[in-house]
XYZ file of C-alpha atoms in Angstrom:
518
model
C 46.779 77.640 65.042
C 49.200 80.318 64.458
C 52.912 79.702 64.890
C 53.683 79.992 68.587
C 57.374 80.834 68.066
C 56.303 83.917 65.974
C 53.420 85.075 68.089
C 54.600 84.105 71.501
C 53.624 86.574 74.313
C 56.447 88.819 75.392
C 56.928 90.138 78.975
C 58.384 93.316 79.945
C 59.397 96.207 77.540
C 59.750 95.691 73.867
C 63.240 95.912 72.470
C 63.548 98.845 70.026
C 64.425 98.263 66.311
C 67.792 98.998 64.869
C 68.028 101.928 62.414
C 71.515 102.217 61.031
C 74.504 99.979 60.199
C 77.753 100.174 62.227
C 81.311 100.493 60.758
C 81.437 96.616 60.643
C 78.296 96.527 58.484
C 75.998 95.067 61.052
C 72.670 96.455 62.348
C 73.021 99.157 65.137
C 71.411 102.146 66.785
C 71.995 105.481 65.532
C 72.689 108.244 68.143
C 70.951 111.637 68.205
C 73.281 114.440 66.764
C 74.037 115.941 70.234
C 75.011 112.477 71.677
C 77.042 111.449 68.743
C 78.991 114.792 68.778
C 79.757 114.142 72.446
C 80.858 110.623 71.832
C 83.165 111.588 69.000
C 84.465 114.515 71.035
C 85.449 112.260 73.921
C 87.031 109.546 71.872
C 88.276 110.998 68.723
C 92.016 111.649 68.554
C 92.306 112.111 64.672
C 94.204 108.745 64.407
C 93.146 105.979 62.104
C 91.083 103.330 63.829
C 90.263 99.757 63.107
C 87.240 100.712 61.040
C 87.806 104.236 60.042
C 90.509 106.917 59.186
C 91.490 110.338 60.638
C 90.023 112.362 57.956
C 86.639 110.607 58.363
C 86.646 111.422 62.032
C 87.330 115.095 61.162
C 84.569 115.334 58.646
C 82.041 113.665 60.976
C 82.906 116.018 63.865
C 82.743 119.153 61.760
C 79.308 118.012 60.258
C 77.904 117.350 63.798
C 79.389 120.594 65.180
C 77.420 122.523 62.475
C 74.149 120.585 63.245
C 73.827 121.033 66.905
C 73.108 124.432 68.690
C 76.045 126.756 69.261
C 75.283 126.492 72.944
C 75.622 122.682 73.034
C 78.655 122.905 70.868
C 80.384 125.290 73.339
C 79.443 123.060 76.274
C 80.750 119.929 74.514
C 84.133 121.530 73.794
C 84.608 122.551 77.364
C 83.442 119.167 78.708
C 85.755 117.283 76.411
C 88.660 119.262 77.496
C 87.803 119.613 81.212
C 86.407 116.361 82.024
C 87.787 114.214 79.030
C 91.145 115.799 79.141
C 91.073 115.714 75.394
C 93.253 118.146 73.264
C 92.502 117.862 69.524
C 88.697 117.492 69.521
C 88.007 120.403 71.766
C 90.267 122.608 69.533
C 88.366 121.605 66.500
C 84.950 122.182 68.085
C 86.219 125.723 69.290
C 87.217 126.501 65.829
C 83.887 125.570 64.409
C 82.210 127.701 67.176
C 84.336 130.700 66.159
C 82.360 130.856 62.901
C 79.002 130.105 64.460
C 78.724 132.204 67.599
C 81.522 134.704 68.329
C 80.097 135.512 71.750
C 79.985 132.050 72.822
C 83.452 131.444 71.259
C 84.901 134.132 73.443
C 83.426 132.656 76.594
C 84.470 129.071 75.777
C 88.031 129.911 74.547
C 89.802 130.286 77.934
C 88.113 127.140 79.197
C 89.295 125.083 76.224
C 92.683 126.583 75.529
C 94.409 125.791 78.758
C 97.796 125.118 77.445
C 100.219 126.215 74.793
C 99.805 122.850 73.186
C 96.000 123.256 72.613
C 96.643 126.937 71.412
C 98.984 125.699 68.734
C 96.417 122.933 67.749
C 93.642 125.513 67.443
C 95.715 127.772 65.324
C 96.777 124.746 63.080
C 93.085 123.739 62.680
C 92.016 127.202 61.777
C 94.792 127.657 59.217
C 93.817 124.386 57.645
C 90.560 125.688 56.216
C 88.674 122.702 57.215
C 86.323 124.563 59.395
C 85.309 126.970 56.724
C 87.957 129.759 57.022
C 91.773 129.924 56.544
C 92.393 133.206 58.186
C 92.097 133.551 62.013
C 89.608 136.415 61.979
C 89.448 139.469 64.316
C 87.707 137.670 67.286
C 90.043 134.541 67.345
C 93.060 136.704 66.875
C 92.170 138.915 69.871
C 91.651 135.717 72.025
C 95.036 134.314 71.067
C 96.583 137.719 71.837
C 94.810 137.733 75.208
C 96.106 134.196 75.979
C 99.698 135.066 75.011
C 99.593 138.303 77.147
C 98.148 136.574 80.325
C 100.284 133.411 80.041
C 102.961 133.061 82.706
C 106.751 133.098 81.620
C 106.869 129.302 82.371
C 103.754 128.680 80.224
C 105.164 130.526 77.232
C 108.537 128.824 77.584
C 106.732 125.412 77.672
C 104.481 126.445 74.617
C 107.736 127.179 72.705
C 108.406 123.422 72.399
C 106.760 122.032 69.291
C 106.099 122.992 65.665
C 103.512 123.170 62.860
C 102.931 125.848 63.985
C 105.466 126.755 66.416
C 104.723 129.374 69.061
C 106.980 131.803 67.116
C 104.632 131.324 64.066
C 101.660 132.077 66.335
C 103.234 135.253 67.670
C 104.101 136.439 64.075
C 100.477 135.753 63.075
C 98.671 137.700 65.827
C 101.174 140.389 66.806
C 100.433 140.616 70.540
C 100.938 143.843 72.171
C 103.313 143.300 75.190
C 102.312 145.074 78.359
C 105.866 145.383 79.789
C 109.356 145.792 78.615
C 110.019 142.099 79.772
C 107.247 140.630 77.716
C 108.285 142.688 74.806
C 111.915 141.353 75.102
C 110.371 137.820 75.646
C 108.310 138.010 72.390
C 111.390 139.221 70.460
C 113.559 136.258 71.779
C 110.872 133.698 70.962
C 110.704 134.791 67.396
C 114.506 134.943 67.101
C 114.779 138.689 66.894
C 117.428 140.798 68.771
C 116.272 141.203 72.365
C 117.871 142.810 75.488
C 118.934 139.877 77.502
C 118.806 141.821 80.770
C 115.081 142.563 80.137
C 114.261 138.820 79.620
C 112.413 136.841 82.405
C 114.689 135.264 84.963
C 113.812 131.799 83.726
C 114.983 132.551 80.207
C 118.086 134.209 81.397
C 118.978 131.026 83.420
C 118.511 128.933 80.407
C 120.616 131.140 78.333
C 123.389 131.313 81.014
C 123.316 127.572 81.239
C 123.559 127.077 77.470
C 126.465 129.404 77.201
C 128.390 127.727 79.968
C 128.357 130.773 82.237
C 126.248 128.924 84.723
C 126.409 125.345 85.873
C 123.113 125.426 87.497
C 120.417 123.625 85.537
C 117.397 125.736 84.928
C 113.758 124.596 85.740
C 112.763 124.334 82.147
C 111.061 121.686 79.932
C 113.238 118.640 79.255
C 113.005 119.233 75.570
C 114.983 122.470 75.886
C 117.796 120.538 77.464
C 117.792 117.577 75.240
C 120.318 118.884 72.794
C 122.801 120.009 75.567
C 125.465 117.869 77.170
C 124.815 117.357 80.770
C 126.498 115.296 83.303
C 124.598 112.518 85.279
C 124.658 114.885 88.357
C 123.055 117.601 86.281
C 120.444 115.123 85.000
C 119.890 114.248 88.685
C 119.035 118.020 89.306
C 116.693 118.012 86.346
C 114.825 115.106 87.827
C 114.692 116.775 91.324
C 112.905 119.769 89.650
C 110.738 117.966 87.227
C 106.906 118.078 87.349
C 104.875 114.817 87.860
C 103.950 114.587 84.217
C 107.475 115.384 83.147
C 108.796 112.467 85.212
C 106.220 110.104 84.054
C 107.068 110.791 80.382
C 110.839 111.029 80.930
C 111.807 108.162 83.055
C 113.532 106.270 80.228
C 115.462 109.298 78.950
C 116.435 110.262 82.489
C 117.693 106.601 83.119
C 119.781 106.633 79.927
C 121.433 109.913 81.171
C 122.324 108.519 84.607
C 119.908 110.730 86.494
C 119.172 108.094 89.039
C 122.797 107.309 89.972
C 122.204 108.911 93.418
C 119.926 107.141 95.801
C 118.294 110.455 97.034
C 117.223 111.243 93.525
C 115.570 107.878 93.260
C 113.822 108.408 96.489
C 112.627 111.802 95.658
C 111.246 110.858 92.239
C 109.502 107.792 93.814
C 107.818 110.041 96.371
C 106.686 112.586 93.711
C 105.264 109.780 91.512
C 103.091 108.295 94.252
C 102.075 111.560 95.692
C 98.258 111.790 95.763
C 98.023 115.564 95.392
C 100.436 115.738 92.572
C 98.680 112.859 90.766
C 95.452 114.716 91.171
C 96.870 118.086 90.046
C 98.453 116.410 86.973
C 94.959 114.928 85.956
C 96.669 111.626 85.534
C 94.753 109.190 83.350
C 95.080 105.455 84.095
C 95.831 104.643 80.547
C 98.708 107.049 80.543
C 100.272 105.197 83.477
C 99.732 101.960 81.566
C 101.430 103.312 78.520
C 104.328 104.429 80.710
C 104.772 101.039 82.319
C 104.406 99.229 79.040
C 107.293 101.316 77.559
C 109.364 101.327 80.701
C 113.055 100.439 80.080
C 114.248 97.481 82.250
C 117.180 99.668 83.391
C 114.681 102.052 85.185
C 115.106 101.563 88.898
C 112.639 99.017 90.419
C 111.648 101.580 93.040
C 110.429 103.858 90.245
C 108.349 101.030 88.663
C 106.796 100.256 92.044
C 105.890 104.014 92.457
C 104.068 103.878 89.139
C 101.988 100.934 90.330
C 101.125 102.914 93.375
C 100.251 105.906 91.180
C 97.855 103.687 89.236
C 96.050 102.719 92.373
C 95.704 106.403 93.281
C 94.615 107.367 89.740
C 91.573 105.039 90.099
C 90.630 106.083 93.517
C 87.469 107.596 92.034
C 86.141 104.355 90.788
C 82.756 103.948 92.536
C 81.757 101.338 94.815
C 78.485 100.175 93.407
C 75.446 98.647 95.163
C 74.026 95.133 94.265
C 75.279 92.654 91.805
C 77.752 94.119 89.324
C 78.715 92.479 85.987
C 81.602 93.928 83.907
C 81.971 92.891 80.391
C 85.241 94.018 78.591
C 85.366 93.406 74.732
C 88.460 91.295 73.959
C 87.692 90.912 70.206
C 90.099 91.424 67.311
C 89.247 95.041 66.624
C 89.987 95.908 70.178
C 93.686 95.159 69.453
C 94.038 98.420 67.610
C 95.709 101.589 69.340
C 93.284 103.309 71.623
C 94.375 106.695 70.196
C 94.518 105.475 66.560
C 97.324 104.793 64.179
C 99.510 107.916 64.218
C 102.742 106.770 62.450
C 105.804 106.981 64.863
C 103.410 108.651 67.619
C 101.202 105.498 67.771
C 100.612 104.619 71.379
C 101.505 100.998 72.574
C 98.211 100.965 74.442
C 95.431 99.223 72.733
C 91.538 99.406 73.115
C 91.707 96.028 74.845
C 94.181 97.346 77.402
C 91.798 100.145 78.291
C 88.779 97.831 78.528
C 90.784 95.487 80.647
C 91.972 98.432 82.845
C 88.462 99.563 83.497
C 87.430 95.990 84.307
C 90.363 95.579 86.766
C 89.676 98.923 88.404
C 86.033 98.029 89.035
C 86.994 94.666 90.331
C 89.230 96.367 92.807
C 86.494 98.674 94.060
C 83.915 96.002 93.770
C 85.565 92.666 94.821
C 82.249 90.665 94.253
C 81.906 91.895 90.627
C 81.535 89.319 88.001
C 84.006 89.722 85.093
C 82.761 88.459 81.784
C 85.375 89.134 78.995
C 83.725 88.344 75.526
C 84.246 88.277 71.724
C 81.600 85.982 70.083
C 81.493 84.100 73.394
C 82.372 84.690 76.993
C 85.893 83.743 77.893
C 86.742 82.050 81.279
C 88.910 83.871 83.702
C 89.202 84.267 87.447
C 90.606 87.513 88.772
C 91.966 88.173 92.337
C 90.690 91.469 93.571
C 93.848 91.904 95.701
C 96.140 91.649 92.742
C 97.336 94.905 91.339
C 95.197 96.569 88.859
C 97.834 96.250 86.149
C 98.370 92.516 86.888
C 94.581 91.799 86.320
C 94.365 94.083 83.324
C 97.263 92.388 81.745
C 95.655 88.989 82.282
C 92.422 90.224 80.531
C 94.254 91.750 77.673
C 95.900 88.416 77.007
C 92.624 86.949 76.002
C 92.451 89.199 72.736
C 91.133 87.998 69.351
C 88.016 86.860 67.647
C 84.825 88.424 66.301
C 82.394 90.566 68.299
C 79.043 89.690 69.584
C 78.116 92.226 72.305
C 74.894 89.999 73.086
C 77.209 87.215 74.325
C 77.631 88.161 78.063
C 73.979 88.952 78.459
C 73.045 85.672 76.731
C 75.457 83.915 79.141
C 73.784 85.656 82.070
C 70.303 84.603 80.910
C 71.228 81.018 80.131
C 72.273 80.721 83.844
C 69.328 82.808 85.217
C 71.818 85.003 86.908
C 70.793 88.259 88.527
C 72.362 91.569 87.903
C 71.704 95.150 89.278
C 74.368 96.824 86.971
C 75.931 95.559 83.815
C 78.897 97.441 82.532
C 80.310 96.990 78.923
C 83.480 98.494 77.697
C 83.826 98.045 73.953
C 84.247 99.807 70.536
C 80.504 98.601 69.978
C 81.174 97.321 66.481
C 79.369 94.070 67.087
C 78.814 91.860 64.025
C 78.927 88.263 65.177
C 75.468 86.764 65.301
C 74.171 89.973 63.862
C 70.437 90.730 63.372
C 68.861 92.238 60.244
C 68.486 95.950 60.196
C 64.976 96.943 61.360
C 64.999 94.141 64.126
C 66.312 94.736 67.719
C 69.897 94.136 68.136
C 70.946 90.946 69.720
C 72.283 92.779 72.785
C 68.858 94.426 73.258
C 67.017 91.233 72.855
C 69.068 89.726 75.562
C 68.900 92.791 77.656
C 64.996 92.595 77.491
C 65.091 88.966 78.714
C 67.332 89.908 81.643
C 65.087 92.776 82.605
C 62.217 90.297 83.060
C 64.087 88.746 85.939
C 65.763 91.922 87.055
C 63.561 94.870 86.336
C 65.486 97.366 88.243
C 68.704 96.492 86.415
C 70.714 99.227 84.619
C 73.123 99.006 81.567
C 76.109 101.132 81.030
C 78.032 101.024 77.762
C 81.471 102.745 77.682
C 82.439 103.294 74.132
C 86.150 104.039 73.598
C 86.280 104.480 69.775
C 84.783 107.293 67.654
C 82.273 105.274 65.576
C 79.008 106.868 66.624
C 76.649 103.883 66.802
C 75.395 101.798 69.724
C 74.343 98.274 70.246
C 71.992 99.277 73.093
C 69.352 101.890 72.354
C 69.233 104.896 74.626
C 66.482 104.862 77.226
C 66.049 105.364 80.985
C 67.709 102.058 81.932
C 70.595 102.305 79.417
C 73.416 104.770 79.429
C 75.768 105.179 76.509
C 78.876 107.267 77.187
C 82.138 107.743 75.391
C 85.656 108.131 76.488
C 88.543 106.746 78.498
C 89.110 109.406 81.213
C 87.932 109.275 84.788
C 84.835 111.097 83.794
C 83.280 107.789 82.660
C 83.692 106.334 86.129
C 81.877 109.301 87.782
C 79.069 109.265 85.266
C 78.680 105.501 85.789
C 78.410 105.984 89.532
C 75.759 108.751 89.124
C 73.756 106.643 86.850
C 73.887 103.524 89.011
C 72.767 105.430 92.038
C 69.944 107.063 90.359
C 71.370 110.541 90.211
C 71.624 110.467 86.421
C 68.271 109.679 84.806
C 66.558 110.354 81.511
C 68.693 113.132 80.364
C 71.639 110.832 80.671
C 75.038 112.005 79.130
C 73.604 114.996 77.052
C 72.086 116.202 80.194
C 75.470 116.081 82.074
C 77.018 118.122 79.173
C 74.217 120.635 79.210
C 74.947 121.367 82.810
C 78.481 122.229 82.073
C 78.819 126.010 82.525
C 79.951 128.046 79.614
């Protein structure tokens, strides 16, 4: 009689075979070029990761951008900027698009270049020659000129902060044609040429008057333009009263050092701004940004402001869906997840790690779905009990403290199967570089083998894998009950909710991007 263990009957769907090796050297599933491009665009930050370096990310993105259709390339660039709130990768995709389809490039440009920061990044990428050309070309130059001429005075002044290239460099390169005497004077001032001060915008005149000591009124300009000046604590308090939500979030330590919060009314105002729902929404606040702020917050910052940031975090995850049925959330807490979520970037390296983001997603889902089962894992499931009513940051911190060990993405599913647990939706948050208990290439991954077993008991179950690193492989093969998405913005929550409720079917993530208007 034949070996029963080899020829045992299988119920349910067959698990697909792996066809590539991941960055850790273990068997995995390759993604289609369009899906891989989207995943890299939503997670790539051009910082060295645990398994790869920045230059490899750039090379892979450019290769993929030249593989997919120009139409999908344009939509991905817009999606990464608008929904993923990314800056560098959309600018790179736009630079590739400029050489592939000038008409689509012109339509996508204003939807991708929404700030001076992205404009300068686009010019930097074009000048590097990595996308195939070192000169801007007539169409890109015309689009940059148009952006400069249509930008508000405040936008141009904000864009003047930063170098390599500076805004002055960009203006000298494209020679925009000013439509008014005021804009002509403004361009001259920005490139350090003689300018008629009386013709400059009022905002610039206010800055010059303050710098020269003629005026004591602090102008409403970016903090970076005031950093080199000597301001009194009262004046720094005025800066705090005028600052935007993002400026306050990023500048709390600096404002504290300079005595901005000496007056109770300033603390009260800033607290109200930081927890204001409309301002949080307008600022497109990302939960991981708030986490970074809280992790870096100086102990001298007034407690009321720390409390306001906690409230802001609760607001920032308001769109986390409430899901039907039994929900299981599996944050990866393995060793590779201890790397910075935006990669190693020298002195600019963030303190927020991949594990912090995974923990944050799990804690946010626990808040919206109190009955959700949380299964943190490395090569095994780690025991932890979370209280849904605790703050999101408290639960996230407890999960992140579990970090370390190898990675086996099959472990949580094996845990569920061993206990004959039910599940309607299983959510993984990982870098997907599973190598513990790895299967040979050509066999189904351990994760898909366990998922196949779970589906026998739970035929309607769905699996969502949120990938937060730009490696381009998966442990769960794409099919109608599996959604692989990339990124660490609120877009992942929305897509998860749509998939769980049956609104996002076979087309999955690529279909969502194709629905993005150009």
